[in-house]
Amino acid sequence: MEIEKLKKTTIEQLKKVKAEQGLSVSRIMEMLEAKGKFVSEATVKRIFSEGSEEFNFRYQDSIAPLADVLLDLYGDTSGLDEVMALKQIIHDKNQTIEFMMIKFEEQKSAYEKNVAHLKGQIHRLNERLDIRERSIERKDAIMEKLLNAYLLKETSDIEVEL
């Protein structure tokens, strides 16, 4: 991907500038501070370590501030290749954002559909519960009438025997 190529070439350029100018990590930290940028000292050391071109640095947070200070990458003197690479990065990120928005809308639609389905199921279950409660109430009323009739018959049989 274009960003990985940009990271590698930028780190190589940073190392070259550091070596050519004989800059120390503490001097680079001072230069960052003077421009109002911040990258942790540990990250700066990792960027300038052997084989760091293969490490996974976050470009915007780690490499870009150093490039701005040491290479003036974002100034008016930046080369056309860097500008094109940055435009490609922006284009790729915009495509990713568009893709993520489409996925979000699809998941939101599926979620809303699922919620509507579940609400329908809950409504149907509540209706069935109401029907069963009414059925139980009818059966209770019938049982009470039968019990009253039975008790009335029992008491009348007892009075007849006396």
Tab-separated table of C-alpha atoms in Angstrom:
chain	number	residue	atom	x	y	z
A	1	MET	CA	0.000	0.000	0.000
A	2	GLU	CA	1.091	3.583	-0.637
A	3	ILE	CA	1.257	4.549	3.054
A	4	GLU	CA	3.775	1.810	3.835
A	5	LYS	CA	6.018	2.974	0.993
A	6	LEU	CA	5.726	6.552	2.244
A	7	LYS	CA	6.595	5.483	5.799
A	8	LYS	CA	9.710	3.614	4.653
A	9	THR	CA	11.017	6.374	2.398
A	10	THR	CA	10.329	9.056	4.991
A	11	ILE	CA	12.140	7.105	7.723
A	12	GLU	CA	15.089	6.589	5.367
A	13	GLN	CA	15.157	10.325	4.620
A	14	LEU	CA	14.964	11.139	8.346
A	15	LYS	CA	17.900	8.855	9.094
A	16	LYS	CA	19.894	10.393	6.249
A	17	VAL	CA	19.273	13.963	7.499
A	18	LYS	CA	20.139	12.943	11.071
A	19	ALA	CA	23.402	11.380	9.927
A	20	GLU	CA	24.341	14.242	7.579
A	21	GLN	CA	23.686	16.923	10.174
A	22	GLY	CA	25.037	14.875	13.086
A	23	LEU	CA	21.870	15.402	15.112
A	24	SER	CA	21.379	13.717	18.447
A	25	VAL	CA	18.038	12.507	19.774
A	26	SER	CA	18.030	15.264	22.387
A	27	ARG	CA	18.650	17.910	19.663
A	28	ILE	CA	15.796	16.461	17.599
A	29	MET	CA	13.563	16.606	20.685
A	30	GLU	CA	14.483	20.294	21.094
A	31	MET	CA	13.679	20.960	17.445
A	32	LEU	CA	10.301	19.255	17.848
A	33	GLU	CA	9.557	21.336	20.918
A	34	ALA	CA	10.568	24.536	19.126
A	35	LYS	CA	8.023	23.806	16.369
A	36	GLY	CA	5.336	22.873	18.907
A	37	LYS	CA	5.344	19.207	17.952
A	38	PHE	CA	5.504	16.198	20.254
A	39	VAL	CA	6.787	12.701	19.732
A	40	SER	CA	7.940	10.704	22.729
A	41	GLU	CA	11.677	10.264	23.099
A	42	ALA	CA	11.290	6.486	23.066
A	43	THR	CA	9.469	6.684	19.717
A	44	VAL	CA	12.138	8.988	18.273
A	45	LYS	CA	14.811	6.497	19.345
A	46	ARG	CA	12.834	3.620	17.766
A	47	ILE	CA	12.416	5.527	14.493
A	48	PHE	CA	16.171	6.094	14.247
A	49	SER	CA	17.070	2.548	15.310
A	50	GLU	CA	18.398	-0.120	12.953
A	51	GLY	CA	15.683	-1.693	10.780
A	52	SER	CA	12.969	0.724	11.901
A	53	GLU	CA	11.729	1.019	8.312
A	54	GLU	CA	9.937	-2.280	8.919
A	55	PHE	CA	8.334	-1.200	12.226
A	56	ASN	CA	4.668	-0.233	12.335
A	57	PHE	CA	4.596	3.450	13.270
A	58	ARG	CA	1.492	5.605	13.112
A	59	TYR	CA	2.386	8.058	10.381
A	60	GLN	CA	0.421	11.077	11.591
A	61	ASP	CA	1.486	10.772	15.221
A	62	SER	CA	5.110	9.642	14.917
A	63	ILE	CA	6.665	10.161	11.506
A	64	ALA	CA	4.855	13.270	10.214
A	65	PRO	CA	5.984	15.576	13.078
A	66	LEU	CA	9.605	14.477	12.610
A	67	ALA	CA	9.338	14.921	8.851
A	68	ASP	CA	7.907	18.395	9.375
A	69	VAL	CA	10.836	19.369	11.618
A	70	LEU	CA	13.730	17.647	9.841
A	71	LEU	CA	12.591	17.530	6.215
A	72	ASP	CA	10.158	20.450	6.049
A	73	LEU	CA	7.919	17.932	4.309
A	74	TYR	CA	4.775	19.974	4.730
A	75	GLY	CA	6.338	23.288	3.803
A	76	ASP	CA	6.255	24.843	0.351
A	77	THR	CA	9.530	23.145	-0.588
A	78	SER	CA	8.185	19.594	-0.481
A	79	GLY	CA	8.668	17.545	-3.601
A	80	LEU	CA	5.938	16.549	-5.994
A	81	ASP	CA	6.353	12.856	-5.131
A	82	GLU	CA	5.595	13.496	-1.461
A	83	VAL	CA	2.569	15.632	-2.325
A	84	MET	CA	1.247	12.932	-4.648
A	85	ALA	CA	1.838	10.285	-1.982
A	86	LEU	CA	-0.044	12.372	0.575
A	87	LYS	CA	-2.883	12.946	-1.875
A	88	GLN	CA	-3.033	9.191	-2.435
A	89	ILE	CA	-3.185	8.631	1.321
A	90	ILE	CA	-6.057	11.096	1.611
A	91	HIS	CA	-7.825	9.424	-1.307
A	92	ASP	CA	-7.365	5.966	0.271
A	93	LYS	CA	-8.642	7.202	3.624
A	94	ASN	CA	-11.659	8.833	1.978
A	95	GLN	CA	-12.470	5.548	0.227
A	96	THR	CA	-12.105	3.702	3.530
A	97	ILE	CA	-14.419	6.197	5.239
A	98	GLU	CA	-16.971	5.818	2.436
A	99	PHE	CA	-16.772	2.021	2.692
A	100	MET	CA	-17.159	2.176	6.485
A	101	MET	CA	-20.174	4.492	6.179
A	102	ILE	CA	-21.832	2.050	3.766
A	103	LYS	CA	-21.140	-0.837	6.154
A	104	PHE	CA	-22.469	1.239	9.054
A	105	GLU	CA	-25.698	2.004	7.188
A	106	GLU	CA	-26.111	-1.679	6.282
A	107	GLN	CA	-25.626	-2.742	9.891
A	108	LYS	CA	-27.911	0.013	11.137
A	109	SER	CA	-30.612	-1.130	8.706
A	110	ALA	CA	-30.172	-4.765	9.751
A	111	TYR	CA	-30.318	-3.737	13.419
A	112	GLU	CA	-33.510	-1.722	12.930
A	113	LYS	CA	-35.065	-4.601	10.980
A	114	ASN	CA	-34.129	-7.022	13.763
A	115	VAL	CA	-35.541	-4.692	16.429
A	116	ALA	CA	-38.807	-4.364	14.486
A	117	HIS	CA	-39.006	-8.162	14.151
A	118	LEU	CA	-38.376	-8.647	17.873
A	119	LYS	CA	-40.977	-6.016	18.779
A	120	GLY	CA	-43.483	-7.894	16.601
A	121	GLN	CA	-42.650	-11.155	18.368
A	122	ILE	CA	-43.043	-9.502	21.774
A	123	HIS	CA	-46.420	-8.078	20.716
A	124	ARG	CA	-47.617	-11.511	19.494
A	125	LEU	CA	-46.403	-13.169	22.717
A	126	ASN	CA	-48.229	-10.550	24.805
A	127	GLU	CA	-51.414	-11.204	22.814
A	128	ARG	CA	-51.078	-14.955	23.397
A	129	LEU	CA	-50.465	-14.303	27.089
A	130	ASP	CA	-53.603	-12.145	27.292
A	131	ILE	CA	-55.646	-14.891	25.579
A	132	ARG	CA	-54.339	-17.487	28.035
A	133	GLU	CA	-55.047	-15.226	31.018
A	134	ARG	CA	-58.648	-14.736	29.825
A	135	SER	CA	-58.968	-18.499	29.312
A	136	ILE	CA	-57.698	-19.143	32.840
A	137	GLU	CA	-60.142	-16.549	34.221
A	138	ARG	CA	-63.037	-18.264	32.375
A	139	LYS	CA	-61.961	-21.668	33.692
A	140	ASP	CA	-61.666	-20.236	37.222
A	141	ALA	CA	-65.210	-18.825	36.932
A	142	ILE	CA	-66.536	-22.186	35.692
A	143	MET	CA	-64.696	-24.025	38.493
A	144	GLU	CA	-66.159	-21.636	41.046
A	145	LYS	CA	-69.694	-22.141	39.686
A	146	LEU	CA	-69.245	-25.925	39.687
A	147	LEU	CA	-67.857	-25.864	43.220
A	148	ASN	CA	-70.733	-23.655	44.412
A	149	ALA	CA	-73.253	-25.949	42.704
A	150	TYR	CA	-71.605	-28.999	44.252
A	151	LEU	CA	-71.538	-27.412	47.707
A	152	LEU	CA	-75.168	-26.315	47.324
A	153	LYS	CA	-76.185	-29.850	46.326
A	154	GLU	CA	-74.224	-31.318	49.264
A	155	THR	CA	-75.883	-29.009	51.771
A	156	SER	CA	-79.322	-29.712	50.326
A	157	ASP	CA	-78.680	-33.494	50.511
A	158	ILE	CA	-77.639	-33.160	54.117
A	159	GLU	CA	-80.794	-31.178	54.995
A	160	VAL	CA	-82.972	-33.794	53.273
A	161	GLU	CA	-81.424	-36.589	55.368
A	162	LEU	CA	-82.065	-34.764	58.607
